[in-house]
PDB file of C-alpha atoms in Angstrom:
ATOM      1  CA  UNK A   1      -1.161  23.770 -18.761  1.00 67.00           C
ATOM      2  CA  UNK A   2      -4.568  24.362 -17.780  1.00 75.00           C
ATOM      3  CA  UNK A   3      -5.787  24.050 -14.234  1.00 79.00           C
ATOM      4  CA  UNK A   4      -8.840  21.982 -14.411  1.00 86.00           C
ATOM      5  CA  UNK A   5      -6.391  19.407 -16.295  1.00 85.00           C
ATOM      6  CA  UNK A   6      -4.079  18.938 -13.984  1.00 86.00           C
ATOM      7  CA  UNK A   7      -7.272  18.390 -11.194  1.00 90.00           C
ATOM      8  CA  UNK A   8      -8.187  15.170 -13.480  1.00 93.00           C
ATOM      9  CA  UNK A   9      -5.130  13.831 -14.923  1.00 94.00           C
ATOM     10  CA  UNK A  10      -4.160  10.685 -12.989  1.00 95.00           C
ATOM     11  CA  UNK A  11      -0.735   8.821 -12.885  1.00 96.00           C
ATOM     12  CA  UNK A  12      -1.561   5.681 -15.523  1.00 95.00           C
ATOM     13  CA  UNK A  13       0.005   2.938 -13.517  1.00 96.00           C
ATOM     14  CA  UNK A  14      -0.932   4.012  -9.875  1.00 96.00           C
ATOM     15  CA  UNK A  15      -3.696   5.990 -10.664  1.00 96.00           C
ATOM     16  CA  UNK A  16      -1.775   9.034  -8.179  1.00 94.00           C
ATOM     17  CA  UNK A  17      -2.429  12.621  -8.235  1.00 92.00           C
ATOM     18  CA  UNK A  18       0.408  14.429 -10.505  1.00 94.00           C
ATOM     19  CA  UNK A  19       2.327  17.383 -10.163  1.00 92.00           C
ATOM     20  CA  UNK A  20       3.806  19.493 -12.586  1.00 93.00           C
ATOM     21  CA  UNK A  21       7.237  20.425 -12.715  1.00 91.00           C
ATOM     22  CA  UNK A  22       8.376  23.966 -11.582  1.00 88.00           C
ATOM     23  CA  UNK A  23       9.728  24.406 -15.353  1.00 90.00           C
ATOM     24  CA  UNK A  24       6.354  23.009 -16.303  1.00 89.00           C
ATOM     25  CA  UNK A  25       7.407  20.782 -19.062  1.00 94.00           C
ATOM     26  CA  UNK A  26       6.465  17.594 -17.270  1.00 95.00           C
ATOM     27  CA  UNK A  27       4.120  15.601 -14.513  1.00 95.00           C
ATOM     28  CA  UNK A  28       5.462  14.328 -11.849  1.00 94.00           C
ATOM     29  CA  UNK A  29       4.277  10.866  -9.778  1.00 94.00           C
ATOM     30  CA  UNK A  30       6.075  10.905  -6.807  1.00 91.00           C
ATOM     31  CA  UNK A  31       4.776   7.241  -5.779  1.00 91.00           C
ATOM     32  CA  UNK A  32       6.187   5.844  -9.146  1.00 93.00           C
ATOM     33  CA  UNK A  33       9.098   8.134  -9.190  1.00 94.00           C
ATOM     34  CA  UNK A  34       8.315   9.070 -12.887  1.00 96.00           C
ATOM     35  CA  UNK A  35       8.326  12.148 -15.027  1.00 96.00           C
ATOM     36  CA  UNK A  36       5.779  12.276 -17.958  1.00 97.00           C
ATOM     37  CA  UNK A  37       6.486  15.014 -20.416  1.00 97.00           C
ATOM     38  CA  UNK A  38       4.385  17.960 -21.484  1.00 94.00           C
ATOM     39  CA  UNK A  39       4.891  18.793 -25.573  1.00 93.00           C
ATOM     40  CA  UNK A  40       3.035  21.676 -26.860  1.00 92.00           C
ATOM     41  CA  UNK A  41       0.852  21.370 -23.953  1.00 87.00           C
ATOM     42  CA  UNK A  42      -0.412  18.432 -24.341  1.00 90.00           C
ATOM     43  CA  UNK A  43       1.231  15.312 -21.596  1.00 93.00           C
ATOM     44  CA  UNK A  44       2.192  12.596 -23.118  1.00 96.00           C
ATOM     45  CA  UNK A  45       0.927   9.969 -20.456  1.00 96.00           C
ATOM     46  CA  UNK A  46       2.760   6.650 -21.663  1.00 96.00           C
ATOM     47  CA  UNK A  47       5.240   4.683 -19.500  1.00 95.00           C
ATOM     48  CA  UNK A  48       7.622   4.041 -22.756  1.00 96.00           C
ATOM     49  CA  UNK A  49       7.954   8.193 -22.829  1.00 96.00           C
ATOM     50  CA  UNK A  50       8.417   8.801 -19.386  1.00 97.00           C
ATOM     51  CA  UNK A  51      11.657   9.253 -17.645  1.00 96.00           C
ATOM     52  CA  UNK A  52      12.747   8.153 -14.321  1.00 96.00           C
ATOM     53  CA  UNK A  53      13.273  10.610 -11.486  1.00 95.00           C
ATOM     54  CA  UNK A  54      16.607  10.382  -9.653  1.00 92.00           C
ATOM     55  CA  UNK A  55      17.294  10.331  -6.321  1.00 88.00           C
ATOM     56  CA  UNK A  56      17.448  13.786  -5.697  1.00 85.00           C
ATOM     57  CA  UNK A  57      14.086  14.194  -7.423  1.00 83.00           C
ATOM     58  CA  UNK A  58      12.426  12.132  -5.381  1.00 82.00           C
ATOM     59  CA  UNK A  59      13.793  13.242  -2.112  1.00 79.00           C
ATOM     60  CA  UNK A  60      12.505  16.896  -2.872  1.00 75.00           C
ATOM     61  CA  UNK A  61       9.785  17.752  -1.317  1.00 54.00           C
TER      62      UNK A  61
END
């Protein structure tokens, strides 16, 4: 994923930065504790598609 992307992309609900995952196929909102996932490059930033970090995914800094 490019760069400059990830510098703009926003969380939808909280409006948060995002992070992306160390495997790289999703963003992360640590304030919403949700995961939105990256296909073919391209994040898919709807609530419906994202998946709910647990609570070891939260705690890790």
């Amino acid at each position: 994923m490019d760069t400059k992307l990830l510098d703009i992309l926003a969380c939808p609900l909280c409006k948060g930065s995002l992070r992306l995952a160390a495997d790289k196929t999703e963003l992360v909102c640590r304030a919403d504790g949700l995961a939105f996932p990256v296909r073919d490059g391209i994040p898919v930033m709807l609530e419906s598609e994202a998946r709910t970090l647990d609570v070891d995914e939260r705690l890790d800094k």
